Structures are given as C-alpha cells and as structure tokens.
Amino acid sequence: MKAVRSALLSVSLYIGLSGTDSATIALAQIQAAGSQASSQTVEASNAKAAKAPNRVLRKVVIRQLSRTRGLNVDGINVVAEDGIVTLLGTVPDTHQIDLATDATRDMAGVREVRNSLTLQTNGK
C-alpha cells in the first residue's frame, strides 16, 4: 500500500512541477491507452460471441448424426459457419454419404450442407 501511495505522490508532484500542458497530455495518454485496451476487450468478446452459434450448431449436428440409424460417424467431422454445415472425413460406403447429408439438411439452423465425405479405402 505504501508503494501505491508513493507512486501516486510521485505522479502528483510530476504533474504539479511540469505544468498544466504536460499534465493534460499525460492524462490524455492514460485515457487513450485505457480506451484502446477496453476496445480490444470488446472486440475479442464480440468475436467470441459470434462463434458461439457456430459451436452450438456443430454440436447439434454431431449429436443428430450420431443418433442416425445406420450411420457410422467415427470418421466424420463437422464444420459449421453461419448456417452452412460442411461434412468432412470418410465413411465405409456410399449409402452413408447420402444418409449424413439427409440427416443434416433437415435440421433447424442449417441453411446449406456441403458434403465432402469420401469412401474409406484399404480398411481405414
């Protein structure tokens, strides 16, 4: 606590000795730095908030695919962005490509399905 008081006293003395113009400039610089830091925090918060619906949609699609009878979801990855869902990965047969597309297309929040699923080869 003594260190804080000492720092405040030093700043006060500096401002008092340097004159009004320097004090005004120093205060403006401090306020600008605080404003910039606040602005960066808000931008990061907004970016995080914008990604939240994409994460939720991705989880819902994954859950739906895992509940789809006859679909092997082990090799499927889902990317969701602004209602556009991309299915990536591999499935064991062509029927499952259509099954995954149909299960995803009918879901609330899905505007478009981009299916990039491929067939598994060599047992992988």
Coordinates of C-alpha atoms in Angstrom, one line a residue:
M1 CA 0.0 0.0 0.0
K2 CA 2.9 2.3 0.8
A3 CA 4.3 1.7 -2.7
V4 CA 1.0 2.8 -4.3
R5 CA 0.8 6.0 -2.2
S6 CA 4.4 6.7 -3.1
A7 CA 3.7 6.3 -6.8
L8 CA 0.6 8.5 -6.6
L9 CA 2.6 11.2 -4.8
S10 CA 5.3 11.0 -7.4
V11 CA 2.8 11.4 -10.2
S12 CA 1.2 14.3 -8.4
L13 CA 4.5 16.0 -8.0
Y14 CA 5.4 15.4 -11.6
I15 CA 2.1 16.9 -12.8
G16 CA 2.5 19.8 -10.4
L17 CA 6.0 20.6 -11.5
S18 CA 5.6 20.0 -15.2
G19 CA 2.8 22.5 -15.7
T20 CA -0.8 22.2 -17.0
D21 CA 0.0 21.3 -20.6
S22 CA 2.1 18.3 -19.6
A23 CA -0.4 17.2 -17.1
T24 CA -3.2 17.4 -19.7
I25 CA -1.1 15.5 -22.2
A26 CA -0.2 12.8 -19.6
L27 CA -3.9 12.4 -18.6
A28 CA -5.0 12.2 -22.3
Q29 CA -2.4 9.5 -23.0
I30 CA -3.5 7.5 -20.0
Q31 CA -7.2 7.8 -21.1
A32 CA -6.3 6.8 -24.7
A33 CA -4.4 3.7 -23.5
G34 CA -7.3 2.7 -21.3
S35 CA -9.8 3.2 -24.1
Q36 CA -7.7 1.2 -26.6
A37 CA -7.5 -1.7 -24.1
S38 CA -11.2 -1.6 -23.5
S39 CA -11.9 -1.5 -27.2
Q40 CA -9.7 -4.6 -27.8
T41 CA -11.5 -6.4 -25.0
V42 CA -14.9 -5.6 -26.6
E43 CA -13.7 -6.8 -30.0
A44 CA -12.4 -10.1 -28.6
S45 CA -15.7 -10.5 -26.7
N46 CA -17.7 -9.8 -29.9
A47 CA -15.6 -12.3 -31.9
K48 CA -16.2 -15.0 -29.2
A49 CA -19.9 -14.3 -29.2
A50 CA -20.1 -14.5 -33.0
K51 CA -18.5 -18.0 -32.9
A52 CA -20.9 -19.4 -30.2
P53 CA -23.8 -20.1 -32.5
N54 CA -21.4 -22.0 -34.9
R55 CA -20.2 -24.1 -32.0
V56 CA -23.7 -24.9 -30.9
L57 CA -24.9 -25.8 -34.4
R58 CA -21.8 -28.1 -34.8
K59 CA -22.6 -29.9 -31.6
V60 CA -26.3 -30.3 -32.5
V61 CA -25.4 -31.7 -35.9
I62 CA -22.9 -34.1 -34.4
R63 CA -25.5 -35.3 -31.9
Q64 CA -28.0 -35.8 -34.7
L65 CA -25.6 -37.7 -36.9
S66 CA -24.6 -40.0 -34.0
R67 CA -28.3 -40.8 -33.5
T68 CA -28.9 -41.5 -37.2
R69 CA -29.5 -45.3 -37.5
G70 CA -27.1 -47.0 -39.9
L71 CA -24.6 -44.1 -40.0
N72 CA -21.0 -44.7 -38.8
V73 CA -19.8 -41.3 -37.5
D74 CA -16.3 -42.4 -36.4
G75 CA -14.7 -40.8 -39.5
I76 CA -17.0 -37.8 -39.8
N77 CA -16.0 -34.2 -38.8
V78 CA -18.4 -31.3 -38.9
V79 CA -17.7 -27.6 -39.5
A80 CA -20.5 -25.1 -39.1
E81 CA -20.3 -21.4 -40.1
D82 CA -23.3 -19.1 -40.4
G83 CA -25.7 -22.0 -41.1
I84 CA -23.5 -23.6 -43.7
V85 CA -22.5 -27.1 -42.5
T86 CA -19.6 -28.9 -44.1
L87 CA -19.3 -32.7 -43.6
L88 CA -15.7 -33.9 -43.8
G89 CA -14.0 -37.2 -43.5
T90 CA -14.6 -40.8 -44.5
V91 CA -17.4 -43.3 -44.4
P92 CA -17.4 -47.0 -45.2
D93 CA -20.0 -47.0 -48.1
T94 CA -21.7 -44.6 -50.4
H95 CA -25.1 -45.0 -48.8
Q96 CA -23.8 -43.3 -45.6
I97 CA -22.7 -40.2 -47.6
D98 CA -26.4 -39.7 -48.6
L99 CA -27.6 -40.6 -45.1
A100 CA -25.4 -38.0 -43.5
T101 CA -26.4 -35.3 -45.9
D102 CA -30.1 -36.0 -45.5
A103 CA -29.9 -36.1 -41.7
T104 CA -28.1 -32.7 -41.6
R105 CA -30.2 -30.9 -44.3
D106 CA -33.4 -31.3 -42.3
M107 CA -32.1 -29.7 -39.1
A108 CA -33.1 -26.3 -37.8
G109 CA -30.5 -23.7 -38.3
V110 CA -28.9 -25.4 -41.3
R111 CA -29.1 -23.3 -44.5
E112 CA -26.8 -25.4 -46.6
V113 CA -25.0 -28.7 -46.4
R114 CA -21.6 -29.1 -48.2
N115 CA -20.8 -32.8 -48.2
S116 CA -17.1 -33.5 -48.6
L117 CA -17.3 -37.1 -47.3
T118 CA -15.3 -39.8 -49.1
L119 CA -15.3 -43.5 -49.1
Q120 CA -12.8 -45.4 -46.9
T121 CA -10.1 -47.3 -48.7
N122 CA -7.9 -50.1 -47.5
G123 CA -10.0 -50.8 -44.4
K124 CA -9.1 -47.4 -42.9

